[in-house]
CSV table of C-alpha atoms in Angstrom, one decimal:
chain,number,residue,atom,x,y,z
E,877,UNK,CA,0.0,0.0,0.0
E,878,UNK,CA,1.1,3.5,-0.8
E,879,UNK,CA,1.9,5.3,2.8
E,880,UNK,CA,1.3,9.2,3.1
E,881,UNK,CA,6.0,9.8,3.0
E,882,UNK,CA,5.6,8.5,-0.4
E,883,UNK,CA,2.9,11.0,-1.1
E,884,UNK,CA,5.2,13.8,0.3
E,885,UNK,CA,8.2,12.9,-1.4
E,886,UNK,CA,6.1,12.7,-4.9
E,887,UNK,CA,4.5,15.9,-4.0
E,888,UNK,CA,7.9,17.3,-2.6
E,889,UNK,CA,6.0,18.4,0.5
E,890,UNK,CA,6.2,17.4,4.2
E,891,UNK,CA,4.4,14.0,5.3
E,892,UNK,CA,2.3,17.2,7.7
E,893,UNK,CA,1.4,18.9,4.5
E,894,UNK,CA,-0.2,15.7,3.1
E,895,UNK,CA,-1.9,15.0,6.0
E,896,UNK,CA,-3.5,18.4,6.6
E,897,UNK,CA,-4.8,18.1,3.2
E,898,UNK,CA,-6.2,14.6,4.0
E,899,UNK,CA,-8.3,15.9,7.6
E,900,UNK,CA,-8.4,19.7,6.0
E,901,UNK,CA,-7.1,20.9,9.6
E,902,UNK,CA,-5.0,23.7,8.1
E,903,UNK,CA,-5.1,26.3,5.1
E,904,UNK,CA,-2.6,24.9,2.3
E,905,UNK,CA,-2.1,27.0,-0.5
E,906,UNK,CA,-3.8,25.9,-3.5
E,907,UNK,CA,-1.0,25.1,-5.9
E,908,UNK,CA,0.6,22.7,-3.2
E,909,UNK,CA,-2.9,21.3,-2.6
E,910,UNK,CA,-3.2,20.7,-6.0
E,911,UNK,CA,-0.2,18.6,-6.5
E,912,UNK,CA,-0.5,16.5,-3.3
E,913,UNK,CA,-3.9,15.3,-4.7
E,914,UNK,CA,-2.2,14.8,-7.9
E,915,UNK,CA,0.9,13.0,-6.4
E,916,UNK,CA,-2.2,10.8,-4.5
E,917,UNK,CA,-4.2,9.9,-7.5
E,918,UNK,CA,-0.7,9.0,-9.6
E,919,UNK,CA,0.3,6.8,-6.5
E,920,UNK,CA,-3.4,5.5,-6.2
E,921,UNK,CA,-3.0,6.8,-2.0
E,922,UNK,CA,-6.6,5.8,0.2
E,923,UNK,CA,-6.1,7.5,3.5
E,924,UNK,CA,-7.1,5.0,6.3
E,925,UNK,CA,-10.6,6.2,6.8
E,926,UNK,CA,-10.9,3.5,9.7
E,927,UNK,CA,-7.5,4.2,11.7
E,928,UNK,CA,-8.5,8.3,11.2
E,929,UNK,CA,-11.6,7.7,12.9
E,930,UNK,CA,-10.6,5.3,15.4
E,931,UNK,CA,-8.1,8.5,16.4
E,932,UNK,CA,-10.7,11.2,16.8
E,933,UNK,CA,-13.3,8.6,18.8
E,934,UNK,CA,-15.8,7.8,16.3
E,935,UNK,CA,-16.1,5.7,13.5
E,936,UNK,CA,-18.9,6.8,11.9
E,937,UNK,CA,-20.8,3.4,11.4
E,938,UNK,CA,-24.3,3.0,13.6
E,939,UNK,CA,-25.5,-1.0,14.8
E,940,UNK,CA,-29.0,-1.9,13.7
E,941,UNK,CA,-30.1,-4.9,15.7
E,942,UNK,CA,-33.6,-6.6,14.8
E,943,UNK,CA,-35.2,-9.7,15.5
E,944,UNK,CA,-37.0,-11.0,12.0
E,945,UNK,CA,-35.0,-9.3,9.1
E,946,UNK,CA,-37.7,-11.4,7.1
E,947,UNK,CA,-40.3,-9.7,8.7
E,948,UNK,CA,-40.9,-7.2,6.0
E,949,UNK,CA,-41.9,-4.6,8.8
E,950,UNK,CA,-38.6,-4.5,10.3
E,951,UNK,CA,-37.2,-4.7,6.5
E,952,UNK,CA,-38.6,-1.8,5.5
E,953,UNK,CA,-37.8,0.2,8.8
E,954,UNK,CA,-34.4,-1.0,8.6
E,955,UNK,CA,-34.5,0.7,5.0
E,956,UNK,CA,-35.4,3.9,6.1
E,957,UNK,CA,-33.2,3.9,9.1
E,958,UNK,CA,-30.2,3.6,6.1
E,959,UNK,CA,-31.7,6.0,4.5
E,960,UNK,CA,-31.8,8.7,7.4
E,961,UNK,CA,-28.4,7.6,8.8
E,962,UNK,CA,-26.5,7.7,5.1
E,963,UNK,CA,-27.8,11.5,4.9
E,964,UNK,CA,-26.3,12.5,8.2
E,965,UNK,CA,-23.1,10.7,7.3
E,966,UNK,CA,-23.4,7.4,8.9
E,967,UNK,CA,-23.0,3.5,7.9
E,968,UNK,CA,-24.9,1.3,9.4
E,969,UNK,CA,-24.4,-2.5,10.3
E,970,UNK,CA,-27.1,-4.9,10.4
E,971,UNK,CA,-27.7,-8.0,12.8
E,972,UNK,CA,-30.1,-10.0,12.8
E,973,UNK,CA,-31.1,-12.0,16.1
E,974,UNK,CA,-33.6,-14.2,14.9
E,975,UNK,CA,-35.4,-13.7,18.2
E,976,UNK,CA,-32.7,-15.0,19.8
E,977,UNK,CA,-31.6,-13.7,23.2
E,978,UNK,CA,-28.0,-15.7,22.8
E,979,UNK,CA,-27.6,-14.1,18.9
E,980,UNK,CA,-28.9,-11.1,20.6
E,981,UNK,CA,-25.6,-11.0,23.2
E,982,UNK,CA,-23.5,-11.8,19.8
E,983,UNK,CA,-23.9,-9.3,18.0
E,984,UNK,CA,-24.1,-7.1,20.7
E,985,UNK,CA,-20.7,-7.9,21.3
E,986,UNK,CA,-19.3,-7.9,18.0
E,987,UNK,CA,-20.9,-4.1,17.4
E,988,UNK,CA,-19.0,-3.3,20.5
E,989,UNK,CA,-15.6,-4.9,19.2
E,990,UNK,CA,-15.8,-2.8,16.3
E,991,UNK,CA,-16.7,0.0,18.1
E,992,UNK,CA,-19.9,1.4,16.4
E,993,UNK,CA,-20.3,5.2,17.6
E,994,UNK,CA,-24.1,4.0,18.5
E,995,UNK,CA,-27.0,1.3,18.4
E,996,UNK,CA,-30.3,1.3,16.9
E,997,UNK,CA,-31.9,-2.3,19.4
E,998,UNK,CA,-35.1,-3.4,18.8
E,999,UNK,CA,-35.3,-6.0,21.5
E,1000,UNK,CA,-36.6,-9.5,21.5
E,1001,UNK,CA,-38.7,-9.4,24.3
E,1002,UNK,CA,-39.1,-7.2,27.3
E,1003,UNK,CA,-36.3,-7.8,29.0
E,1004,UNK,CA,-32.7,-7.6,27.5
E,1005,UNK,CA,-29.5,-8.5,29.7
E,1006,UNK,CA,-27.4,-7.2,26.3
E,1007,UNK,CA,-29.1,-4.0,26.7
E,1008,UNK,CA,-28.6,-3.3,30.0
E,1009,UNK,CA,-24.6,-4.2,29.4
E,1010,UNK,CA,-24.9,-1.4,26.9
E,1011,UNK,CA,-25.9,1.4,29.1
E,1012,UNK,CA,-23.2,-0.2,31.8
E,1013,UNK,CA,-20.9,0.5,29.0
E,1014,UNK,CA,-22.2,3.8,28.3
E,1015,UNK,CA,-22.9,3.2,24.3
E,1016,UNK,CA,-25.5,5.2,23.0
E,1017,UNK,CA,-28.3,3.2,22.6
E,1018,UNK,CA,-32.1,4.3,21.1
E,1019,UNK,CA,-34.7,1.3,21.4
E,1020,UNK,CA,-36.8,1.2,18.9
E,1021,UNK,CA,-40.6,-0.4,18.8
E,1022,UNK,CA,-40.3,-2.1,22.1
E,1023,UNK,CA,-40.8,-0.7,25.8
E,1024,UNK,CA,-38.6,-2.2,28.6
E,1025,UNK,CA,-39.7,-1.4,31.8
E,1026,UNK,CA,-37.1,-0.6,34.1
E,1027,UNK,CA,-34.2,1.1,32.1
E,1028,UNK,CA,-33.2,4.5,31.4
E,1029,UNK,CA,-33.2,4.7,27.8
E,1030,UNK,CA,-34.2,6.7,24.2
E,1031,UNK,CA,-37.2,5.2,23.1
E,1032,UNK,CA,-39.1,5.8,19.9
E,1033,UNK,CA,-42.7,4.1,19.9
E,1034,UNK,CA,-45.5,3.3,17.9
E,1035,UNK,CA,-49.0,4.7,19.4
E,1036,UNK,CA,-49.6,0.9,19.0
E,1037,UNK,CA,-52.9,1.8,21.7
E,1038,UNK,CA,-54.1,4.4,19.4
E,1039,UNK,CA,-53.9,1.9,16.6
E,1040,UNK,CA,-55.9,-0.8,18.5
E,1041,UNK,CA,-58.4,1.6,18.8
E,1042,UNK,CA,-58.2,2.9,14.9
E,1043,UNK,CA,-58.8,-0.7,13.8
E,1044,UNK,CA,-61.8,-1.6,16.7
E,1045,UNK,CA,-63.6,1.9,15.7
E,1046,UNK,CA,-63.4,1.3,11.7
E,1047,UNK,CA,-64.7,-2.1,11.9
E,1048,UNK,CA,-67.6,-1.5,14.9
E,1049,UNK,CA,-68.4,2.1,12.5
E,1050,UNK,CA,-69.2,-0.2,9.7
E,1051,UNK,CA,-71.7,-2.3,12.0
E,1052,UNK,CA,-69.8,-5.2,13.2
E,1053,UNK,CA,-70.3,-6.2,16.7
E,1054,UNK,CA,-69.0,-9.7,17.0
E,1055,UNK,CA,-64.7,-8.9,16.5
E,1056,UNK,CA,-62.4,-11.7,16.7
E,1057,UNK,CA,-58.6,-10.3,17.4
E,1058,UNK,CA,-55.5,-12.2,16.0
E,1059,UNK,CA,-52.9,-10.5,18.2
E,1060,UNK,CA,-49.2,-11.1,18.2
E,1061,UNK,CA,-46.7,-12.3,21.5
E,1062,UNK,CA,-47.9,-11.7,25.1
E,1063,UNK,CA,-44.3,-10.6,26.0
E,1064,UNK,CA,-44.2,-7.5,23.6
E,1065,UNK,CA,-45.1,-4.5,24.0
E,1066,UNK,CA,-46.5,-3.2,20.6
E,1067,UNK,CA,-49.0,-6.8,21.0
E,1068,UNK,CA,-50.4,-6.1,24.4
E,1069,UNK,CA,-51.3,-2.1,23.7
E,1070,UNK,CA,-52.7,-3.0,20.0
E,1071,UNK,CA,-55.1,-5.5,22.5
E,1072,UNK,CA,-55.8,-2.6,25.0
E,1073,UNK,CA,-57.7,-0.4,22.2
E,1074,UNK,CA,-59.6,-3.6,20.7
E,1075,UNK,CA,-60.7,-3.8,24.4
E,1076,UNK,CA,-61.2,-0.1,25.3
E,1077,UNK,CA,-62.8,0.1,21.4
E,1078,UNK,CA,-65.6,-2.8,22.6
E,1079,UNK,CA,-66.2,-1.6,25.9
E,1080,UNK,CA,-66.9,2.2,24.6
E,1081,UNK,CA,-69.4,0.9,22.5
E,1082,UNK,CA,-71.0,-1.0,25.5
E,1083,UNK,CA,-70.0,-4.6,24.0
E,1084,UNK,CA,-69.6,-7.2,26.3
E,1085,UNK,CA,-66.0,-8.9,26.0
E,1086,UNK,CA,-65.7,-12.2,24.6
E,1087,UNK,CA,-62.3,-13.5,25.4
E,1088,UNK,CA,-63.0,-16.6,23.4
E,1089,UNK,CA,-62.4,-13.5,20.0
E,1090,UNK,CA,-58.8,-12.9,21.1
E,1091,UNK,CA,-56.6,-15.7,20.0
E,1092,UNK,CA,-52.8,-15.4,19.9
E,1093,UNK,CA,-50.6,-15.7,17.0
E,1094,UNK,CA,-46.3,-15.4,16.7
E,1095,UNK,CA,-46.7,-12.6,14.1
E,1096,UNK,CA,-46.1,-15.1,11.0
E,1097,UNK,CA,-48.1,-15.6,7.9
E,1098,UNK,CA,-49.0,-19.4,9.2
E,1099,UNK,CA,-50.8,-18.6,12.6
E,1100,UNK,CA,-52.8,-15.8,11.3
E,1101,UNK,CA,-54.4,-18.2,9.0
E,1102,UNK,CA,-54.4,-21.3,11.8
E,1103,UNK,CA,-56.2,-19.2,14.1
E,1104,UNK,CA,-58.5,-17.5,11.8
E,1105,UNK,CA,-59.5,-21.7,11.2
E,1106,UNK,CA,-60.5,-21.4,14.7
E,1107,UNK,CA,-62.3,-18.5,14.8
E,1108,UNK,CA,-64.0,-19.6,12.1
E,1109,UNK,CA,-65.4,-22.6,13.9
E,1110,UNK,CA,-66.6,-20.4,16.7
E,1111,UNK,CA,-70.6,-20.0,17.1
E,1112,UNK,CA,-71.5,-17.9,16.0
E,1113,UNK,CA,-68.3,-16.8,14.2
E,1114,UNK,CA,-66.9,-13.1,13.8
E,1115,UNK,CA,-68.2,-11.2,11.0
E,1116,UNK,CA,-64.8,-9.4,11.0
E,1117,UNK,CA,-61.2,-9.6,12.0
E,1118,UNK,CA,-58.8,-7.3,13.6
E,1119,UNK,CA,-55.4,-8.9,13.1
E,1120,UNK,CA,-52.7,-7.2,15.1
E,1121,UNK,CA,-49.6,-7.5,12.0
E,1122,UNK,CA,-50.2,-7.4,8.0
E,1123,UNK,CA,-48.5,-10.8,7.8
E,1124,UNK,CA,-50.6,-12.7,10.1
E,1125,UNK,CA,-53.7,-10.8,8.1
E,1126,UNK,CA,-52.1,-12.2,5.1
E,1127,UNK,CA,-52.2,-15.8,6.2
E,1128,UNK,CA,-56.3,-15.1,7.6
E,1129,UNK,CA,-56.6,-13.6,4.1
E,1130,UNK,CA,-56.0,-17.3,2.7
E,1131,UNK,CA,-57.6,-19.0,5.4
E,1132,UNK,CA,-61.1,-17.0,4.8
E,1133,UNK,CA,-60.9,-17.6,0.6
E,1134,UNK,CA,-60.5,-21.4,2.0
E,1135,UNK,CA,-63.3,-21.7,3.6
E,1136,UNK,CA,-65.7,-20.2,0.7
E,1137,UNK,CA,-65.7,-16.8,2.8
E,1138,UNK,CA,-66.1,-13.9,0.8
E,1139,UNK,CA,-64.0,-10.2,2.0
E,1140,UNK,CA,-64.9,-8.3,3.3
E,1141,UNK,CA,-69.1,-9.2,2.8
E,1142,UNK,CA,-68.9,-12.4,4.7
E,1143,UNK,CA,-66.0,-11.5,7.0
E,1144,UNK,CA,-63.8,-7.7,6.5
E,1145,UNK,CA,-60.6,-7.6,7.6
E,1146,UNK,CA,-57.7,-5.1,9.3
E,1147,UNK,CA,-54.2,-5.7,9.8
E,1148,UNK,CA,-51.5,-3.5,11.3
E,1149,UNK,CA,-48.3,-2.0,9.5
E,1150,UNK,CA,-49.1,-0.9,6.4
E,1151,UNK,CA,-46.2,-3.2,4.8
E,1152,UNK,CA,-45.4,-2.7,1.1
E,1153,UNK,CA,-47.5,-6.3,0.3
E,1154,UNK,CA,-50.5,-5.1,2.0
E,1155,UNK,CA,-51.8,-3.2,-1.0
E,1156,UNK,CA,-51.3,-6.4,-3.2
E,1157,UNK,CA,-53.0,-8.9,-1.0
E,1158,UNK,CA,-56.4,-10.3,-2.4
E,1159,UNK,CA,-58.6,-8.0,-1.4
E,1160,UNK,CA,-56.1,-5.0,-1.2
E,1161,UNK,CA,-55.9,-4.9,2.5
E,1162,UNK,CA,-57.2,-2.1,5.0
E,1163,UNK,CA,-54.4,-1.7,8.3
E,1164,UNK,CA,-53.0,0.6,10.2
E,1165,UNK,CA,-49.8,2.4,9.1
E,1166,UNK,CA,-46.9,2.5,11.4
E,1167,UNK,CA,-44.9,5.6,10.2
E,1168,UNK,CA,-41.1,3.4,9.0
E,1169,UNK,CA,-40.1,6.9,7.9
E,1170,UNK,CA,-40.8,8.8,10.9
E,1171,UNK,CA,-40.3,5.7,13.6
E,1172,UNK,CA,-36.5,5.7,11.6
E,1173,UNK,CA,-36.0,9.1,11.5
E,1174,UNK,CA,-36.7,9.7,15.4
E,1175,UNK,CA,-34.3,6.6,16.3
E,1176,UNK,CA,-31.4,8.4,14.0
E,1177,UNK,CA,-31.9,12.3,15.2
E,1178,UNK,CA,-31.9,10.6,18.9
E,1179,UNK,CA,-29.1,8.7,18.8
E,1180,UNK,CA,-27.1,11.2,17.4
E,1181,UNK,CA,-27.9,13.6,19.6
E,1182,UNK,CA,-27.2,11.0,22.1
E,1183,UNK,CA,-23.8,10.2,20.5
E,1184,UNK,CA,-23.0,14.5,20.8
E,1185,UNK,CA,-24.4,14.2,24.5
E,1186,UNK,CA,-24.5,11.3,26.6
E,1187,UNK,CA,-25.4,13.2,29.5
E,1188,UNK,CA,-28.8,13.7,28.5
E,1189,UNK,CA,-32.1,12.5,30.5
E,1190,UNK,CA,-33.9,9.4,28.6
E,1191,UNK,CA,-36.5,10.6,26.3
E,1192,UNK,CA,-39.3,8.7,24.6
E,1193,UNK,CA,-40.9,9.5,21.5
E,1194,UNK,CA,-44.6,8.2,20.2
E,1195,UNK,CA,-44.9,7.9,16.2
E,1196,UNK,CA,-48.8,8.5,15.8
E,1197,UNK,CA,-50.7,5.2,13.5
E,1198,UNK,CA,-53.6,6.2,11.0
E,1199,UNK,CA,-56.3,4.3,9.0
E,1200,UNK,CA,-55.7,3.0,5.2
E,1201,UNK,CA,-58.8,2.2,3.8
E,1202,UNK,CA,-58.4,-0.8,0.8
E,1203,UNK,CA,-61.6,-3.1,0.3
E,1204,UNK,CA,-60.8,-5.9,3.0
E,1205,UNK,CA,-62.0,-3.7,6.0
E,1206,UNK,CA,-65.6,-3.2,4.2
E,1207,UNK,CA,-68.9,-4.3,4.2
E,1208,UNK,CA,-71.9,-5.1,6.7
E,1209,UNK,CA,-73.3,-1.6,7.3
């Protein structure tokens, strides 16, 4: 590799010259600046963008940890967290923990090893030993889309309660009064608030709650459409469905068209995301849209300003859900 004294002598400058050119820490007039980057692009010189960084504390490179990279939620919010990261200047590094509290501490580890300048951690449950090692450590950390109880951290939230009671209100305004729920995990957050509004939803409208309508799913395509099997079978069954992820509507979607069911006249449906694939299920579906953009935006600005200032008190910020109306959330009247 070409070092920065062979730059110098080509140039016919000091190795200091060459390297104030490189960090632009002092004026250099321009006809010696000019032939330093000539003498560099003759010698085909990269500065050591790694070991620069490494010397003034940062590295410029953020960790991104999820839990279901296939999930194509957390796909597309890891694609706009990129997206708002690369435009203030930042790599980011992706692991993926499978839901896995031992891959969790893994990569964890590694993103400490390569000394990341902060971490983007969307747990995999509410409780998260790795996590608390972090803040020990005094890493910057934002946690995105879950809520731990207990730790001192930047948060950035879904109004997954407000979105419970988005989907509850839609379905009951078009008539329905028997709701069967297809929520996600008891452990996370975002599934037991997106419960709390289907309740609060019922109960406002002076229905009676029929815990036999909430059955719970793992998020995944295949128990949305198992348990919409045994809602099905219920009687009488639910003349609608608020399931509490687009990819568990997708698989109660399939389940429904089984079963001669037509949506949304015999059954409507509404799922919760707003993924990409929502508009191309069969019907197109009606859900609630998490905000990637804004959730990924919030998570960046805080852990930045987190990075400038780790002094500063935990904050948590809620990203407000709204309605999209397609054709599965319809009918009855």
């Amino acid at each position: 590799m070409t070092t920065i004294r062979e730059v110098a002598l080509r140039a016919g400058v000091s190795p200091s010259t060459v390297s104030h050119i490189i960090n632009n820490t002092r004026f250099v007039a321009p006809e010696t600046r000019e032939r330093v980057l000539a003498a560099m692009a003759e010698l085909n010189y990269r500065p050591n963008v790694l070991a620069r960084s490494l010397r003034r504390g940062e590295t410029r490179t953020l960790g991104l940890i999820l839990p279901d990279s296939a999930n194509p939620f957390f796909a597309e919010v890891a694609r706009a967290i990129e997206d708002a990261a690369f435009r203030a200047g930042y790599n980011v590094i992706l692991g993926n923990t499978e839901n896995d509290l031992a891959r969790e501490q893994v990569y964890v580890d590694v993103f400490v090893q390569k000394q990341v300048d902060g971490l983007i951690f969307v747990a995999t449950g509410d409780q998260s030993p790795s996590l608390e090692e972090l803040l020990r450590l005094e890493l910057p950390v934002v946690v995105v889309d879950r809520q731990l109880p207990g730790l001192q951290v930047d948060t950035v939230l879904t109004d997954n309660l407000q979105g419970g009671l988005l989907a509850t209100r839609y379905l009951l305004s078009r008539g329905h009064r028997r709701i069967g729920c297809i929520t996600g995990p008891s452990h996370l957050t975002p599934s037991a608030e997106r419960v709390v509004g289907y309740r609060q939803a019922l109960l406002a409208a002076g229905l009676e709650l029929d815990e036999q309508l909430i059955r719970r799913g793992d998020f995944h395509p295949h128990s949305g459409y198992t348990l919409a099997y045994e809602l099905l079978r219920l009687n009488p069954p639910p003349t609608a469905l608020f399931v509490c992820n687009d990819m568990m509507a997708l698989g109660a979607l399939r389940a429904l068209a089984e079963a001669g069911l037509r949506v949304p006249a015999d059954c409507a449906v509404v799922g919760f995301d707003d993924i990409e694939l929502a508009s191309y299920a069969n019907p197109p579906l009606t859900t609630i849209r998490q905000d990637k953009t804004a959730l990924a935006e919030a998570a960046v600005q805080f852990l930045l300003e987190r990075i400038a200032d780790h002094r500063l008190p935990a904050r948590t910020h809620l990203v407000a859900t709204s309605l999209v109306e397609r054709q599965s959330g319809g009918a009855c009247q």
